[in-house]
């Protein structure tokens, strides 16, 4: 039963996206962090594929709603109905419903094209989301929202109020009481200056629905380590703090695969944080997010069901008030 919860919410999400409304606040995980804090890298590691635009400066310029759908090797029905019947991994965009992407470089290109279409080719941001579904035997069922990075100073053709624009966009998503906030913070910056945790605290002061991801563990100053942070002693976050090691830009340029990166991450954690290794890393993060989202949906479900039933009854009453269907006799 628990495993079927996330697909149910994904279907609801698709329905509301299609009709273009946000009448219901659906449970989802929102990824929040400063520019270049490693948000997109965390998402790529969770998917196990390179599919997001990369680079320095602002790269994510529109929210990306990412639905990960686990398709087991033996699940030929989903492969035929949703995919091309052959591929083990594929992706689909809501704005290109009938197109199946099996080349993840083309997924990245499509995200870039769709971003430029609405937000222009410069550095501007748009609040309209891109919806992407990734089907794979390697992923766990998850729904994540990747947001543009929090920034302070306008660059390029960005308007003067870019900081407040992005903050408003972030707050719009995280103020949904049914969302889990994934606050991404680099370990080589002081946790007390974390913009992600600061904004998360505005809507979740007690940290009840905030999980912190500590990136760049391997880039900390020599002589310092993240033991106290990872033990949740510095800034308490109710859902905990999980440390990860992403690929550097040099790793990406040298075509280091995500599988190799995950192996390196495991050995790094084993070497530097042996007592904490089992509770950190991308694999543990994916399992934790899947479990949190399932339990969170289970808690939100009764209220959601009531809301859907009330709305269905309201719209049925509205429909009935329009009278009987009018048939154009001229067409008979």
Short mmCIF file of C-alpha atoms in Angstrom, two decimals:
data_model
loop_
_atom_site.label_atom_id
_atom_site.label_comp_id
_atom_site.label_asym_id
_atom_site.label_seq_id
_atom_site.Cartn_x
_atom_site.Cartn_y
_atom_site.Cartn_z
CA UNK A 1 0.00 0.00 0.00
CA UNK A 2 2.72 2.47 1.02
CA UNK A 3 4.56 2.01 -2.30
CA UNK A 4 1.41 3.01 -4.25
CA UNK A 5 1.04 6.35 -2.43
CA UNK A 6 3.60 8.34 -4.45
CA UNK A 7 2.17 7.33 -7.89
CA UNK A 8 -1.31 8.41 -6.67
CA UNK A 9 -0.02 11.90 -5.80
CA UNK A 10 1.85 12.03 -9.15
CA UNK A 11 -1.44 11.38 -10.97
CA UNK A 12 -3.12 14.19 -9.02
CA UNK A 13 -0.18 16.45 -9.87
CA UNK A 14 -0.57 15.64 -13.59
CA UNK A 15 -4.31 16.41 -13.48
CA UNK A 16 -3.79 19.80 -11.82
CA UNK A 17 -0.92 20.64 -14.19
CA UNK A 18 -3.13 19.84 -17.18
CA UNK A 19 -5.99 22.05 -15.99
CA UNK A 20 -3.47 24.70 -14.92
CA UNK A 21 -4.55 25.21 -11.34
CA UNK A 22 -3.13 24.81 -7.84
CA UNK A 23 -6.30 24.23 -5.86
CA UNK A 24 -4.71 21.48 -3.78
CA UNK A 25 -1.44 21.63 -1.88
CA UNK A 26 0.16 18.32 -2.80
CA UNK A 27 2.89 16.58 -0.81
CA UNK A 28 6.25 16.94 -2.55
CA UNK A 29 9.93 17.55 -1.78
CA UNK A 30 11.21 21.04 -2.61
CA UNK A 31 14.97 21.47 -3.15
CA UNK A 32 16.18 24.81 -1.84
CA UNK A 33 19.70 26.25 -1.85
CA UNK A 34 22.03 29.09 -2.80
CA UNK A 35 23.34 29.40 -6.33
CA UNK A 36 26.03 26.77 -7.03
CA UNK A 37 25.44 24.97 -3.72
CA UNK A 38 25.11 21.66 -5.56
CA UNK A 39 21.29 21.28 -5.80
CA UNK A 40 21.23 19.98 -9.36
CA UNK A 41 24.17 17.64 -8.67
CA UNK A 42 22.26 16.08 -5.77
CA UNK A 43 19.28 15.51 -8.09
CA UNK A 44 21.46 13.96 -10.80
CA UNK A 45 23.02 11.61 -8.25
CA UNK A 46 19.54 10.56 -7.10
CA UNK A 47 18.55 9.80 -10.72
CA UNK A 48 21.92 8.27 -11.62
CA UNK A 49 22.03 10.18 -14.94
CA UNK A 50 23.49 13.42 -16.30
CA UNK A 51 20.41 15.28 -17.48
CA UNK A 52 20.44 18.78 -15.99
CA UNK A 53 22.06 21.91 -17.46
CA UNK A 54 25.41 22.54 -15.73
CA UNK A 55 27.84 25.39 -15.30
CA UNK A 56 28.83 28.25 -13.05
CA UNK A 57 26.51 31.12 -12.18
CA UNK A 58 22.74 30.78 -12.53
CA UNK A 59 21.83 27.68 -14.54
CA UNK A 60 18.43 26.59 -13.15
CA UNK A 61 16.20 29.49 -14.20
CA UNK A 62 12.79 27.83 -14.00
CA UNK A 63 11.38 25.46 -11.36
CA UNK A 64 11.70 21.84 -12.48
CA UNK A 65 9.11 19.41 -11.13
CA UNK A 66 10.80 16.04 -11.37
CA UNK A 67 8.79 12.84 -10.90
CA UNK A 68 10.97 9.74 -10.50
CA UNK A 69 9.10 6.54 -11.34
CA UNK A 70 10.60 3.17 -10.41
CA UNK A 71 10.10 0.64 -13.22
CA UNK A 72 11.41 -2.83 -12.35
CA UNK A 73 13.24 -4.86 -15.00
CA UNK A 74 10.27 -7.23 -15.27
CA UNK A 75 7.61 -4.49 -15.59
CA UNK A 76 6.91 -4.76 -19.35
CA UNK A 77 3.42 -3.26 -19.03
CA UNK A 78 4.67 0.20 -17.92
CA UNK A 79 7.46 -0.07 -20.50
CA UNK A 80 4.88 -0.54 -23.27
CA UNK A 81 2.27 1.93 -22.00
CA UNK A 82 4.57 4.78 -20.94
CA UNK A 83 7.80 4.09 -22.87
CA UNK A 84 8.85 2.64 -26.20
CA UNK A 85 8.52 -0.96 -25.00
CA UNK A 86 12.28 -1.58 -25.14
CA UNK A 87 14.31 1.01 -23.19
CA UNK A 88 15.08 0.40 -19.52
CA UNK A 89 15.33 4.15 -18.78
CA UNK A 90 13.47 6.97 -20.45
CA UNK A 91 12.07 10.45 -19.78
CA UNK A 92 8.95 12.41 -20.78
CA UNK A 93 8.04 16.11 -20.56
CA UNK A 94 4.51 17.34 -19.86
CA UNK A 95 4.84 19.94 -22.67
CA UNK A 96 5.87 17.17 -25.13
CA UNK A 97 3.53 14.42 -24.03
CA UNK A 98 3.99 12.10 -26.99
CA UNK A 99 7.78 12.28 -27.19
CA UNK A 100 9.89 9.67 -25.39
CA UNK A 101 13.49 10.65 -24.59
CA UNK A 102 15.97 7.79 -24.19
CA UNK A 103 19.05 10.00 -24.73
CA UNK A 104 19.52 12.03 -21.54
CA UNK A 105 21.72 14.58 -23.34
CA UNK A 106 18.58 15.45 -25.34
CA UNK A 107 16.67 15.83 -22.04
CA UNK A 108 19.22 18.43 -20.95
CA UNK A 109 18.93 20.19 -24.32
CA UNK A 110 15.13 20.23 -24.05
CA UNK A 111 15.31 21.73 -20.51
CA UNK A 112 17.65 24.45 -21.86
CA UNK A 113 15.38 25.13 -24.86
CA UNK A 114 12.23 25.26 -22.75
CA UNK A 115 13.96 27.55 -20.20
CA UNK A 116 15.11 29.93 -22.96
CA UNK A 117 11.62 29.94 -24.50
CA UNK A 118 10.04 31.48 -21.40
CA UNK A 119 12.94 33.06 -19.50
CA UNK A 120 15.02 34.22 -22.49
CA UNK A 121 18.60 33.27 -23.27
CA UNK A 122 20.17 35.58 -20.67
CA UNK A 123 20.14 35.19 -16.89
CA UNK A 124 16.48 35.95 -16.20
CA UNK A 125 14.25 33.59 -14.21
CA UNK A 126 10.64 32.49 -14.77
CA UNK A 127 8.22 31.10 -12.16
CA UNK A 128 6.51 28.75 -14.61
CA UNK A 129 7.61 25.16 -13.98
CA UNK A 130 8.94 22.53 -16.37
CA UNK A 131 7.50 19.06 -15.66
CA UNK A 132 9.70 16.03 -16.26
CA UNK A 133 9.14 12.33 -15.53
CA UNK A 134 12.06 9.91 -15.40
CA UNK A 135 11.34 6.17 -15.53
CA UNK A 136 14.14 3.85 -14.43
CA UNK A 137 14.86 0.64 -12.50
CA UNK A 138 17.56 2.57 -10.57
CA UNK A 139 15.34 5.23 -8.98
CA UNK A 140 12.99 5.16 -6.01
CA UNK A 141 9.54 6.75 -6.38
CA UNK A 142 10.01 10.44 -5.55
CA UNK A 143 8.60 13.83 -6.54
CA UNK A 144 11.12 16.66 -6.30
CA UNK A 145 11.01 20.34 -7.22
CA UNK A 146 14.34 21.92 -8.22
CA UNK A 147 14.23 25.71 -7.73
CA UNK A 148 16.51 28.46 -9.07
CA UNK A 149 19.40 29.12 -6.67
CA UNK A 150 19.06 31.91 -4.12
CA UNK A 151 21.16 34.87 -5.24
CA UNK A 152 21.96 38.35 -3.90
CA UNK A 153 23.36 40.50 -6.71
CA UNK A 154 21.85 40.87 -10.21
CA UNK A 155 24.14 39.77 -13.05
CA UNK A 156 23.80 40.08 -16.83
CA UNK A 157 20.27 41.07 -17.84
CA UNK A 158 18.74 40.21 -14.46
CA UNK A 159 16.40 42.84 -12.98
CA UNK A 160 17.44 44.74 -9.87
CA UNK A 161 14.90 42.83 -7.75
CA UNK A 162 16.20 39.35 -8.74
CA UNK A 163 16.85 38.48 -5.09
CA UNK A 164 13.26 39.19 -4.02
CA UNK A 165 11.92 37.48 -7.20
CA UNK A 166 13.74 34.21 -6.42
CA UNK A 167 12.92 34.44 -2.70
CA UNK A 168 9.22 34.90 -3.53
CA UNK A 169 9.38 31.90 -5.90
CA UNK A 170 11.04 29.75 -3.22
CA UNK A 171 8.54 30.85 -0.56
CA UNK A 172 5.64 30.09 -2.92
CA UNK A 173 6.71 26.43 -3.08
CA UNK A 174 7.92 25.89 0.48
CA UNK A 175 4.99 27.65 2.17
CA UNK A 176 2.85 24.68 1.05
CA UNK A 177 2.43 22.99 4.47
CA UNK A 178 2.39 19.59 2.74
CA UNK A 179 5.89 19.91 1.30
CA UNK A 180 9.17 18.63 2.71
CA UNK A 181 12.01 21.15 2.40
CA UNK A 182 15.37 19.81 1.26
CA UNK A 183 17.76 22.58 2.28
CA UNK A 184 21.04 22.17 0.37
CA UNK A 185 24.03 23.79 2.09
CA UNK A 186 27.73 23.51 1.13
CA UNK A 187 29.90 22.14 3.97
CA UNK A 188 32.73 24.53 3.08
CA UNK A 189 30.60 27.55 4.05
CA UNK A 190 29.48 28.40 7.57
CA UNK A 191 26.19 26.70 8.36
CA UNK A 192 25.07 29.81 10.28
CA UNK A 193 25.11 31.79 7.01
CA UNK A 194 23.04 29.21 5.06
CA UNK A 195 20.44 31.03 2.94
CA UNK A 196 18.49 27.80 2.40
CA UNK A 197 18.03 27.20 6.14
CA UNK A 198 17.25 30.89 6.72
CA UNK A 199 14.41 30.85 4.15
CA UNK A 200 13.20 27.42 5.33
CA UNK A 201 12.95 28.79 8.90
CA UNK A 202 10.59 31.53 7.69
CA UNK A 203 7.89 28.95 6.93
CA UNK A 204 9.07 26.10 9.18
CA UNK A 205 10.56 27.76 12.28
CA UNK A 206 10.83 24.51 14.25
CA UNK A 207 12.38 22.61 11.33
CA UNK A 208 9.68 19.91 11.48
CA UNK A 209 9.58 19.41 7.72
CA UNK A 210 13.15 20.43 6.84
CA UNK A 211 15.90 17.99 5.92
CA UNK A 212 19.37 19.45 5.37
CA UNK A 213 21.76 18.08 2.74
CA UNK A 214 25.40 19.00 3.30
CA UNK A 215 27.27 19.05 -0.04
CA UNK A 216 31.00 19.49 -0.81
CA UNK A 217 32.17 17.50 2.24
CA UNK A 218 35.42 16.81 0.35
CA UNK A 219 36.14 20.54 -0.13
CA UNK A 220 36.33 21.56 3.53
CA UNK A 221 39.46 23.33 4.83
CA UNK A 222 42.21 21.00 5.99
CA UNK A 223 41.99 20.54 9.73
CA UNK A 224 38.21 21.03 9.82
CA UNK A 225 35.53 18.40 9.55
CA UNK A 226 31.75 18.13 9.59
CA UNK A 227 31.29 15.72 12.52
CA UNK A 228 29.33 18.17 14.68
CA UNK A 229 27.22 19.29 11.72
CA UNK A 230 26.39 15.73 10.66
CA UNK A 231 25.53 14.82 14.25
CA UNK A 232 22.91 17.63 14.07
CA UNK A 233 24.56 19.50 16.95
CA UNK A 234 25.12 22.90 15.32
CA UNK A 235 21.75 23.87 13.83
CA UNK A 236 19.08 21.35 14.84
CA UNK A 237 16.90 20.18 11.95
CA UNK A 238 14.11 17.76 12.94
CA UNK A 239 14.40 15.53 9.85
CA UNK A 240 18.18 15.38 10.17
CA UNK A 241 21.29 16.28 8.19
CA UNK A 242 22.75 14.05 5.46
CA UNK A 243 26.19 14.68 3.97
CA UNK A 244 26.96 13.92 0.30
CA UNK A 245 29.93 14.26 -2.05
CA UNK A 246 29.12 15.48 -5.56
CA UNK A 247 31.29 15.47 -8.67
CA UNK A 248 33.42 18.56 -9.25
CA UNK A 249 33.29 20.47 -12.54
CA UNK A 250 36.65 18.86 -13.39
CA UNK A 251 35.10 15.41 -12.79
CA UNK A 252 32.23 16.27 -15.13
CA UNK A 253 34.63 17.62 -17.78
CA UNK A 254 36.65 14.40 -17.57
CA UNK A 255 33.40 12.41 -18.01
CA UNK A 256 33.45 10.77 -14.57
CA UNK A 257 30.25 8.73 -14.41
CA UNK A 258 27.75 8.97 -11.56
CA UNK A 259 28.38 5.30 -10.71
CA UNK A 260 32.10 6.10 -10.24
CA UNK A 261 31.19 9.20 -8.22
CA UNK A 262 28.98 7.15 -5.88
CA UNK A 263 31.81 4.64 -5.35
CA UNK A 264 34.19 7.52 -4.54
CA UNK A 265 31.59 9.05 -2.19
CA UNK A 266 31.21 5.75 -0.28
CA UNK A 267 34.98 5.31 0.10
CA UNK A 268 35.43 8.98 1.15
CA UNK A 269 32.76 8.68 3.86
CA UNK A 270 34.21 5.36 5.03
CA UNK A 271 37.66 6.95 5.24
CA UNK A 272 36.82 10.33 6.81
CA UNK A 273 33.62 9.60 8.76
CA UNK A 274 33.66 5.83 9.46
CA UNK A 275 31.20 6.04 12.37
CA UNK A 276 28.71 8.09 10.31
CA UNK A 277 29.18 6.52 6.84
CA UNK A 278 26.06 4.34 7.02
CA UNK A 279 23.83 7.39 7.70
CA UNK A 280 25.22 9.62 4.95
CA UNK A 281 25.73 9.54 1.20
CA UNK A 282 23.43 9.66 -1.86
CA UNK A 283 22.05 6.11 -1.50
CA UNK A 284 21.00 6.76 2.11
CA UNK A 285 19.56 10.16 1.06
CA UNK A 286 17.38 8.52 -1.65
CA UNK A 287 16.02 5.93 0.78
CA UNK A 288 15.37 8.57 3.44
CA UNK A 289 13.52 10.85 0.99
CA UNK A 290 11.42 7.94 -0.31
CA UNK A 291 10.48 6.93 3.25
CA UNK A 292 9.79 10.53 4.35
CA UNK A 293 7.62 11.25 1.30
CA UNK A 294 5.60 8.03 1.75
CA UNK A 295 4.96 8.71 5.44
CA UNK A 296 4.23 12.35 4.70
CA UNK A 297 1.68 11.44 2.00
CA UNK A 298 0.08 8.91 4.34
CA UNK A 299 -0.38 11.68 6.95
CA UNK A 300 -1.73 14.18 4.40
CA UNK A 301 -4.00 11.72 2.58
CA UNK A 302 -7.20 11.89 4.71
CA UNK A 303 -7.36 15.69 4.38
CA UNK A 304 -6.52 15.54 0.66
CA UNK A 305 -9.25 12.97 0.07
CA UNK A 306 -11.81 15.18 1.84
CA UNK A 307 -10.71 18.23 -0.21
CA UNK A 308 -10.95 16.31 -3.51
CA UNK A 309 -14.43 14.98 -2.64
CA UNK A 310 -15.66 18.47 -1.63
CA UNK A 311 -14.26 20.00 -4.83
CA UNK A 312 -15.75 17.23 -6.99
CA UNK A 313 -19.17 17.83 -5.39
CA UNK A 314 -18.86 21.63 -5.87
CA UNK A 315 -18.00 21.28 -9.56
CA UNK A 316 -20.76 18.70 -10.10
CA UNK A 317 -23.27 21.17 -8.60
CA UNK A 318 -21.87 23.92 -10.85
CA UNK A 319 -22.14 21.62 -13.87
CA UNK A 320 -25.75 20.70 -13.00
CA UNK A 321 -26.64 24.41 -12.69
CA UNK A 322 -25.82 24.88 -16.38
CA UNK A 323 -28.83 22.70 -17.32
CA UNK A 324 -29.02 19.91 -19.84
CA UNK A 325 -26.54 19.40 -22.63
CA UNK A 326 -27.39 21.43 -25.74
CA UNK A 327 -27.37 19.38 -28.94
CA UNK A 328 -26.86 21.21 -32.22
CA UNK A 329 -29.71 19.78 -34.34
CA UNK A 330 -28.06 21.19 -37.48
CA UNK A 331 -25.26 18.65 -37.08
CA UNK A 332 -27.64 15.64 -37.02
#
